[in-house]
Amino acid sequence: MTRVVMKFGGTSVGDVERIRRVARIVAAERKPGPDGKQRGIAVVVSAMSGETDKLVKLARDAGGETPNGPAAGGAGFDDEYDVIVSTGEQVTTGLLALALRQIGIPARSWQNWQMPLKTDAAHAKARIDAIDEKGELARSIDAGEVAVIPGFQGVTADGRITTLGRGGSDTSAVAVAAALKADRCDIYTDVDGVYTTDPRIVPKARRLDRISYEEILEMASLGAKVLQTRSVELAMAQRVPVRVLSSFVEPGEPNAGTIVCDEEEIVEKQIVSGVAYSRDEAKVSLIGVVDAPGVAADIFGRLADANINVDMIVQSQSRQEGKQNIVFTCPDRDAPRASDILHGAHEKIAFDELHIKRDVAKVSVIGIGMKSQVGVARTMFSALAQKGINIEVIATSEIKISVIIDAQYVELAVRALHTAYGLDAA
Ligand code: ADP
Ligand code: ASP
Ligand code: MG
């Protein structure tokens, strides 16, 4: 039996008319393939666009911005936060199941506790442990009934509801595809594939026919929200074939999308295949820190204990003898907590000054061809210099270069880099 998992994001199920179109796309996919056999279909849906934001706001209004509240990433209220924000997806599963039945397709919703999809207990950012499917879901879809599953959530071993972090429906879809040993996981969204950069800010962005797992992983983790980072990690680990395509196209119309594949399957390796950006950044500078073994371990240990995800780190010699400067970046929402933690440890860490700059952004260029090319960084730095954009922090890996710049220049920088690397559409 061929099984296919189809995932539809928030905009794609944004109103009842769009849900009806989704039902038509699902019905077309369910039709027998060239071998004459019907395909088993599981559909993973997001909440209708804007719903999750509304629910998050409600939870915050009720829970307050306390240190333990979800806003601060703490644990105290996060279990009830998950109960609230997970409800958006439940509504969509019911609506899509109804829309499918209306056009004569047998369908039912499966809430996560019914499958069940088990996660750890890290509320608001849970990780999927396993889909303990005992065969009932597989039997149902193999018998021709479409399973409609809410993305973004799961249950703990004790049956408490969890959510997987924003954008988590992509990860749910890949996990369901892995559990069902699906032939494909198709991610339907409001753009018709993965582009060289966010098509919303660069009209000259081009759709990529193929992208490697490694590149899309970097693009996602560096800010391109077209796929959640963890969904790509999971797809790589479980070898799930993923395709990104448009949900705004009627069945039968061309919809090639982007195939995510192994590096070896890409014949022409671009030096740079994409530009990504993230505005959710803050730069923390610790000036005049004692230069001694164990100091960095102490600083970053405290931040890790507080669950603050530190990204770039640069250490440099201070002009003062025996002192150094440490600059790092972290998600902007964590900056106030990072500041409190470091100030609270002032006696132990003994720095001269602490500066936090919150209006910064990260811009990155990504490409597997970079591995074997020189001069990639020079192109980036001169393109930014020509626009008068100052670089504050630089980080590199084998297939990416990231810089921190003033947030007001982010769009200018992305466009300049897109042109500099020859990515603009003709
Ligand atoms: P969904 O609700 O379907 O999950 P998202 O809003 O999470 O959709 O992701 C799709 C959005 O990702 C697009 O509308 C686009 O603005 C943005 N995006 C950012 N970078 C890229 C890129 N490189 N290629 C395609 N889309 C991108
Ligand atoms: N509805 C959730 C969100 O807005 C999950 C998702 O759409 O992937 O983050
Ligand atoms: Mg998304």
Coordinates of C-alpha atoms and ligand atoms in Angstrom, one line a residue:
M1 CA 0.0 0.0 0.0
T2 CA 1.3 3.4 -0.9
R3 CA 0.9 5.9 2.0
V4 CA 1.2 9.6 1.7
V5 CA 1.3 12.2 4.4
M6 CA 0.1 15.7 3.4
K7 CA 0.6 18.7 5.7
F8 CA -1.3 22.0 5.3
G9 CA -0.2 25.1 7.1
G10 CA -2.2 27.9 8.7
T11 CA -2.8 30.1 5.7
S12 CA -3.8 27.0 3.6
V13 CA -6.6 26.3 6.0
G14 CA -7.3 29.9 6.8
D15 CA -11.0 29.9 6.0
V16 CA -13.7 27.4 5.1
E17 CA -13.3 28.0 1.3
R18 CA -9.6 27.2 1.6
I19 CA -10.4 24.1 3.6
R20 CA -12.7 23.0 0.8
R21 CA -9.8 23.4 -1.7
V22 CA -7.6 21.3 0.7
A23 CA -10.3 18.6 0.6
R24 CA -10.2 18.6 -3.2
I25 CA -6.4 18.3 -3.2
V26 CA -6.6 15.4 -0.7
A27 CA -9.3 13.7 -2.8
A28 CA -7.1 13.9 -5.9
E29 CA -4.2 12.4 -4.0
R30 CA -6.3 9.6 -2.8
K31 CA -7.3 8.5 -6.2
P32 CA -5.6 5.2 -7.4
G33 CA -2.1 5.7 -8.9
P34 CA -0.9 4.1 -12.2
D35 CA -0.8 0.7 -10.4
G36 CA -4.5 0.9 -9.9
K37 CA -4.1 0.8 -6.1
Q38 CA -5.7 3.4 -3.8
R39 CA -3.3 5.5 -1.7
G40 CA -3.6 5.6 2.1
I41 CA -3.7 9.2 3.2
A42 CA -2.9 10.9 6.5
V43 CA -3.3 14.7 6.6
V44 CA -1.6 16.9 9.3
V45 CA -3.1 20.3 9.7
S46 CA -2.2 23.6 11.4
A47 CA -4.6 25.9 13.2
M48 CA -6.3 28.4 10.9
S49 CA -3.9 31.4 10.4
G50 CA -3.8 33.8 13.3
E51 CA -5.5 31.4 15.7
T52 CA -2.3 30.2 17.5
D53 CA -1.3 33.9 18.0
K54 CA -4.7 34.6 19.5
L55 CA -4.4 31.7 21.8
V56 CA -0.9 32.5 22.9
K57 CA -2.1 36.1 23.7
L58 CA -5.0 34.7 25.8
A59 CA -2.7 32.4 27.7
R60 CA -0.2 35.3 28.4
D61 CA -3.0 37.6 29.4
A62 CA -4.3 35.0 31.9
G63 CA -0.9 33.8 33.0
G64 CA 1.0 37.1 33.2
E65 CA 4.6 37.7 32.2
T66 CA 5.9 35.9 35.3
P67 CA 9.4 34.4 35.4
N68 CA 7.8 31.0 35.1
G69 CA 5.3 31.9 32.5
P70 CA 5.5 30.7 28.9
A71 CA 6.8 34.1 27.8
A72 CA 9.9 33.5 29.7
G73 CA 10.3 29.9 28.6
G74 CA 10.0 28.7 32.2
A75 CA 8.1 25.6 33.3
G76 CA 5.6 26.9 35.8
F77 CA 2.6 27.6 33.6
D78 CA 3.6 25.9 30.4
D79 CA 1.4 22.8 30.9
E80 CA -1.8 24.9 30.8
Y81 CA -0.3 27.1 28.1
D82 CA -0.2 23.9 26.0
V83 CA -3.8 23.0 26.8
I84 CA -4.8 26.4 25.5
V85 CA -2.7 26.8 22.4
S86 CA -3.1 23.3 21.1
T87 CA -6.9 23.8 20.6
G88 CA -6.5 25.7 17.3
E89 CA -5.5 22.5 15.5
Q90 CA -8.3 20.4 16.9
V91 CA -10.8 22.7 15.3
T92 CA -9.1 22.4 11.9
T93 CA -9.1 18.6 12.0
G94 CA -12.8 18.5 12.5
L95 CA -13.5 21.1 9.8
L96 CA -11.3 19.2 7.2
A97 CA -12.9 15.9 8.1
L98 CA -16.3 17.4 7.5
A99 CA -15.3 19.0 4.2
L100 CA -13.9 15.7 3.0
R101 CA -17.1 13.8 4.0
Q102 CA -19.1 16.5 2.1
I103 CA -17.4 15.5 -1.1
G104 CA -17.9 11.8 -0.5
I105 CA -14.5 11.0 0.9
P106 CA -14.5 8.9 4.1
A107 CA -12.5 10.7 6.8
R108 CA -12.1 11.1 10.5
S109 CA -10.0 13.2 12.9
W110 CA -7.5 11.6 15.1
Q111 CA -6.4 13.6 18.1
N112 CA -2.9 12.9 19.4
W113 CA -4.1 11.1 22.5
Q114 CA -6.0 8.8 20.2
M115 CA -3.0 7.7 18.2
P116 CA -1.2 8.4 20.5
L117 CA 1.7 10.6 19.6
K118 CA 4.0 10.7 22.7
T119 CA 6.3 13.5 23.6
D120 CA 8.6 14.3 26.5
A121 CA 7.3 16.7 29.2
A122 CA 9.1 19.8 28.0
H123 CA 5.9 21.9 27.7
A124 CA 5.8 24.5 24.9
K125 CA 8.8 22.9 23.2
A126 CA 8.3 19.2 23.6
R127 CA 10.1 16.6 21.5
I128 CA 8.4 13.7 20.0
D129 CA 9.4 10.4 21.6
A130 CA 7.3 7.9 19.6
I131 CA 4.1 7.4 17.8
D132 CA 2.7 4.4 19.7
E133 CA 0.4 3.5 16.9
K134 CA -0.8 0.0 17.4
G135 CA -1.9 -0.4 13.8
E136 CA -5.4 1.1 14.1
L137 CA -4.5 4.3 12.3
A138 CA -2.6 2.4 9.6
R139 CA -5.5 0.0 9.1
S140 CA -7.9 2.8 8.9
I141 CA -6.0 4.7 6.2
D142 CA -5.2 1.5 4.3
A143 CA -8.9 0.8 4.2
G144 CA -9.4 4.2 2.4
E145 CA -10.4 6.5 5.3
V146 CA -8.4 9.7 5.3
A147 CA -6.9 10.4 8.8
V148 CA -6.9 14.1 9.8
I149 CA -4.3 14.7 12.5
P150 CA -3.7 17.9 14.4
G151 CA -0.1 19.2 14.0
F152 CA 2.0 20.9 16.7
Q153 CA 1.1 18.7 19.6
G154 CA 1.3 15.4 21.5
V155 CA 0.8 13.9 24.9
T156 CA 3.2 13.0 27.7
A157 CA 3.5 9.5 29.1
D158 CA 0.9 10.7 31.8
G159 CA -1.5 11.9 29.2
R160 CA -0.9 15.6 29.5
I161 CA -1.1 17.7 26.4
T162 CA 2.1 19.2 25.0
T163 CA 3.0 21.4 22.1
L164 CA 6.2 21.3 19.9
G165 CA 7.1 24.9 19.5
R166 CA 5.9 27.4 16.9
G167 CA 5.8 26.0 13.4
G168 CA 5.7 22.5 14.9
S169 CA 3.1 21.1 12.5
D170 CA 5.9 20.4 10.0
T171 CA 7.6 18.2 12.6
S172 CA 4.3 16.4 13.4
A173 CA 3.9 15.6 9.7
V174 CA 7.4 14.2 9.3
A175 CA 7.0 12.1 12.4
V176 CA 3.6 10.7 11.2
A177 CA 5.2 10.0 7.8
A178 CA 8.1 8.1 9.5
A179 CA 5.7 6.1 11.8
L180 CA 3.5 5.1 8.8
K181 CA 6.5 4.4 6.6
A182 CA 4.9 6.8 4.1
D183 CA 6.4 7.1 0.6
R184 CA 6.2 10.8 0.8
C185 CA 5.6 13.7 3.2
D186 CA 4.2 16.6 1.2
I187 CA 4.3 20.0 2.9
Y188 CA 1.7 22.3 1.4
T189 CA 2.1 25.9 2.2
D190 CA 1.4 29.5 1.0
V191 CA 4.4 29.6 -1.4
D192 CA 5.0 27.1 -4.1
G193 CA 8.3 25.7 -2.8
V194 CA 11.6 26.6 -1.2
Y195 CA 13.0 29.8 -2.6
T196 CA 16.5 31.2 -2.7
T197 CA 15.3 33.6 0.0
D198 CA 12.0 34.7 1.5
P199 CA 10.0 35.6 -1.6
R200 CA 8.0 38.1 0.6
I201 CA 11.0 40.4 0.9
V202 CA 12.9 39.7 -2.3
P203 CA 10.5 39.6 -5.3
K204 CA 13.4 38.4 -7.4
A205 CA 13.8 35.2 -5.3
R206 CA 13.7 32.0 -7.3
R207 CA 12.1 28.7 -6.5
L208 CA 14.6 25.8 -6.2
D209 CA 13.6 22.5 -7.9
R210 CA 15.8 20.6 -5.4
I211 CA 17.5 21.5 -2.1
S212 CA 19.7 19.2 0.0
Y213 CA 18.7 18.3 3.5
E214 CA 21.8 20.0 4.8
E215 CA 21.0 23.3 3.1
I216 CA 17.4 23.4 4.1
L217 CA 18.4 22.5 7.7
E218 CA 20.8 25.5 7.8
M219 CA 18.2 27.7 6.1
A220 CA 15.5 26.7 8.6
S221 CA 17.7 27.1 11.6
L222 CA 19.0 30.5 10.4
G223 CA 15.5 31.9 10.1
A224 CA 13.7 30.7 6.9
K225 CA 10.5 29.5 8.5
V226 CA 9.3 27.6 5.5
L227 CA 10.1 24.4 7.4
Q228 CA 10.6 24.0 11.2
T229 CA 14.2 23.1 11.9
R230 CA 13.3 20.0 13.8
S231 CA 11.1 18.6 10.9
V232 CA 14.2 18.7 8.7
E233 CA 16.4 17.0 11.4
L234 CA 13.8 14.3 11.7
A235 CA 13.4 13.8 8.0
M236 CA 17.2 13.4 7.7
A237 CA 17.4 11.0 10.5
Q238 CA 14.4 8.9 9.4
R239 CA 15.1 9.3 5.7
V240 CA 11.6 10.7 5.0
P241 CA 11.3 12.1 1.4
V242 CA 9.9 15.6 1.8
R243 CA 8.5 18.0 -0.8
V244 CA 7.3 21.6 -0.3
L245 CA 4.5 22.8 -2.6
S246 CA 1.6 25.2 -2.9
S247 CA -1.8 24.6 -1.4
F248 CA -3.2 27.4 -3.6
V249 CA -3.2 25.4 -6.8
E250 CA -6.3 23.3 -7.8
P251 CA -5.6 19.6 -8.3
G252 CA -4.4 18.9 -11.8
E253 CA -2.7 22.3 -12.3
P254 CA 1.1 22.3 -12.4
N255 CA 2.6 22.3 -8.9
A256 CA 6.2 21.1 -9.0
G257 CA 7.3 22.5 -5.7
T258 CA 10.8 21.7 -4.2
I259 CA 12.1 18.3 -3.5
V260 CA 14.3 17.9 -0.5
C261 CA 17.0 15.3 -1.3
D262 CA 20.5 14.1 -0.6
E263 CA 23.4 16.2 -1.7
E264 CA 24.5 13.6 -4.2
E265 CA 21.2 14.0 -6.1
I266 CA 22.0 17.6 -6.8
V267 CA 24.0 17.8 -10.0
E268 CA 24.8 21.5 -10.1
K269 CA 25.9 22.5 -6.7
Q270 CA 25.5 26.2 -6.2
I271 CA 28.2 28.0 -4.2
V272 CA 25.3 29.8 -2.4
S273 CA 21.8 28.5 -2.8
G274 CA 20.0 30.6 -0.3
V275 CA 20.0 33.7 1.9
A276 CA 18.2 33.6 5.3
Y277 CA 17.6 36.2 7.9
S278 CA 16.3 36.3 11.5
R279 CA 15.2 39.4 13.4
D280 CA 14.8 37.5 16.6
E281 CA 18.4 38.2 17.8
A282 CA 20.1 40.1 20.6
K283 CA 23.8 40.8 21.0
V284 CA 25.3 40.6 24.5
S285 CA 28.8 42.0 25.1
L286 CA 30.7 41.3 28.3
I287 CA 33.6 43.7 28.4
G288 CA 36.7 43.2 30.6
V289 CA 36.1 39.6 31.8
V290 CA 39.0 38.0 33.7
D291 CA 41.0 35.9 31.3
A292 CA 41.3 32.6 33.2
P293 CA 40.3 28.9 32.6
G294 CA 36.8 28.1 33.6
V295 CA 35.3 31.6 33.1
A296 CA 33.6 30.8 29.8
A297 CA 32.4 27.5 31.2
D298 CA 30.9 29.4 34.1
I299 CA 29.1 32.1 32.0
F300 CA 27.7 29.7 29.4
G301 CA 26.8 27.1 32.1
R302 CA 24.6 29.6 33.8
L303 CA 22.9 30.5 30.6
A304 CA 22.4 26.9 29.6
D305 CA 20.9 26.1 33.1
A306 CA 18.4 28.9 32.3
N307 CA 17.6 27.3 29.0
I308 CA 19.0 30.2 27.0
N309 CA 20.0 29.2 23.6
V310 CA 23.3 30.9 22.9
D311 CA 24.2 31.1 19.2
M312 CA 27.4 32.9 18.0
I313 CA 30.2 33.4 20.5
V314 CA 33.3 35.6 19.9
Q315 CA 36.1 36.0 22.4
S316 CA 38.7 38.6 22.0
Q317 CA 41.7 40.0 23.9
S318 CA 40.9 43.2 25.9
R319 CA 43.4 46.1 25.8
Q320 CA 43.7 45.6 29.5
E321 CA 46.2 43.0 30.6
G322 CA 44.6 39.7 31.9
K323 CA 41.2 40.6 30.6
Q324 CA 39.1 39.5 27.6
N325 CA 35.8 40.5 26.0
I326 CA 33.1 37.9 25.3
V327 CA 30.3 38.7 22.8
F328 CA 27.5 36.3 22.1
T329 CA 24.0 36.3 20.5
C330 CA 20.8 34.8 21.8
P331 CA 17.1 34.9 20.9
D332 CA 15.9 38.5 21.6
R333 CA 13.2 37.3 24.0
D334 CA 15.8 35.8 26.2
A335 CA 18.0 38.9 26.4
P336 CA 16.4 40.4 29.5
R337 CA 16.9 37.1 31.4
A338 CA 20.5 36.7 30.1
S339 CA 21.1 40.2 31.5
D340 CA 19.6 39.4 34.9
I341 CA 21.6 36.2 35.1
L342 CA 24.9 37.8 34.3
H343 CA 24.3 40.8 36.6
G344 CA 23.3 38.4 39.3
A345 CA 26.6 36.6 38.9
H346 CA 28.6 39.8 38.7
E347 CA 30.6 39.0 41.9
K348 CA 31.7 35.6 40.5
I349 CA 32.2 36.5 36.8
A350 CA 33.7 40.0 37.5
F351 CA 33.2 41.8 34.2
D352 CA 33.7 45.6 33.8
E353 CA 30.7 46.2 31.6
L354 CA 27.7 44.5 30.2
H355 CA 25.9 45.8 27.0
I356 CA 22.8 44.4 25.4
K357 CA 21.9 45.4 21.9
R358 CA 18.4 44.2 20.9
D359 CA 17.8 45.8 17.5
V360 CA 20.1 43.5 15.6
A361 CA 19.4 40.8 13.0
K362 CA 21.3 37.9 11.6
V363 CA 21.8 37.5 7.8
S364 CA 23.3 34.2 6.5
V365 CA 24.3 32.8 3.1
I366 CA 24.0 29.0 2.7
G367 CA 25.3 26.6 0.1
I368 CA 26.9 23.2 -0.1
G369 CA 29.2 24.4 -3.0
M370 CA 30.9 26.6 -0.4
K371 CA 32.9 23.6 0.8
S372 CA 35.1 23.7 -2.2
Q373 CA 35.2 27.4 -3.0
V374 CA 37.3 30.4 -2.0
G375 CA 36.3 34.0 -1.9
V376 CA 32.7 33.4 -0.7
A377 CA 33.2 35.5 2.4
R378 CA 34.8 38.3 0.5
T379 CA 31.7 38.5 -1.8
M380 CA 29.5 38.8 1.2
F381 CA 31.6 41.4 3.1
S382 CA 32.1 43.6 0.0
A383 CA 28.4 43.5 -0.9
L384 CA 27.5 44.6 2.6
A385 CA 30.2 47.3 2.6
Q386 CA 29.0 48.7 -0.6
K387 CA 25.6 49.3 1.0
G388 CA 27.4 50.9 4.0
I389 CA 26.2 48.1 6.4
N390 CA 28.5 47.4 9.3
I391 CA 29.1 43.8 10.4
E392 CA 29.1 43.3 14.2
V393 CA 29.7 39.6 14.6
I394 CA 30.7 36.9 12.1
A395 CA 30.3 33.1 12.3
T396 CA 31.0 30.5 9.7
S397 CA 30.5 26.7 9.2
E398 CA 31.3 24.5 6.3
I399 CA 28.2 25.5 4.4
K400 CA 27.2 28.9 5.8
I401 CA 28.4 32.4 6.7
S402 CA 26.3 34.4 9.1
V403 CA 26.7 38.0 10.2
I404 CA 25.0 40.2 12.8
I405 CA 24.0 43.6 11.6
D406 CA 21.8 46.5 12.6
A407 CA 18.2 45.3 12.3
Q408 CA 17.1 48.3 10.2
Y409 CA 19.3 47.1 7.3
V410 CA 18.1 43.5 7.2
E411 CA 16.0 43.7 4.0
L412 CA 18.6 45.8 2.2
A413 CA 21.3 43.3 3.2
V414 CA 19.3 40.2 2.1
R415 CA 18.6 41.9 -1.3
A416 CA 22.2 42.9 -1.8
L417 CA 23.5 39.4 -1.0
H418 CA 20.9 37.8 -3.2
T419 CA 22.2 39.9 -6.1
A420 CA 25.8 39.5 -5.3
Y421 CA 25.7 35.7 -5.4
G422 CA 23.8 35.8 -8.7
L423 CA 20.6 34.4 -7.3
D424 CA 18.2 37.0 -8.8
A425 CA 15.6 35.7 -11.2
A426 CA 16.1 37.0 -14.7
Ligands
ADP1 P1 2.7 27.4 7.0 O1 1.7 28.2 7.7 O2 2.2 26.8 5.7 O3 3.5 26.5 7.9 P2 4.8 29.4 7.2 O4 4.4 30.8 7.3 O5 5.3 28.7 8.4 O6 3.7 28.5 6.4 O7 6.1 29.2 6.1 C1 5.9 29.7 4.8 C2 6.5 31.1 4.7 O8 7.9 31.0 4.8 C3 6.3 31.8 3.4 O9 5.1 32.5 3.3 C4 7.6 32.7 3.3 O10 7.3 34.0 3.5 C5 8.5 32.2 4.3 N1 9.8 31.9 3.8 C6 11.0 32.3 4.4 N2 12.0 31.9 3.7 C7 11.6 31.2 2.7 C8 12.2 30.5 1.6 N3 13.6 30.5 1.5 N4 11.5 29.9 0.7 C9 10.1 29.9 0.8 N5 9.5 30.5 1.8 C10 10.2 31.2 2.8
ASP2 N1 -0.2 26.5 14.7 C1 1.2 26.4 15.1 C2 1.9 27.8 15.0 O1 1.3 28.7 14.5 C3 1.9 25.3 14.5 C4 2.1 25.4 13.0 O2 1.4 26.2 12.3 O3 3.0 24.7 12.5 O4 3.0 27.9 15.4
MG3 MG 5.1 26.8 9.2

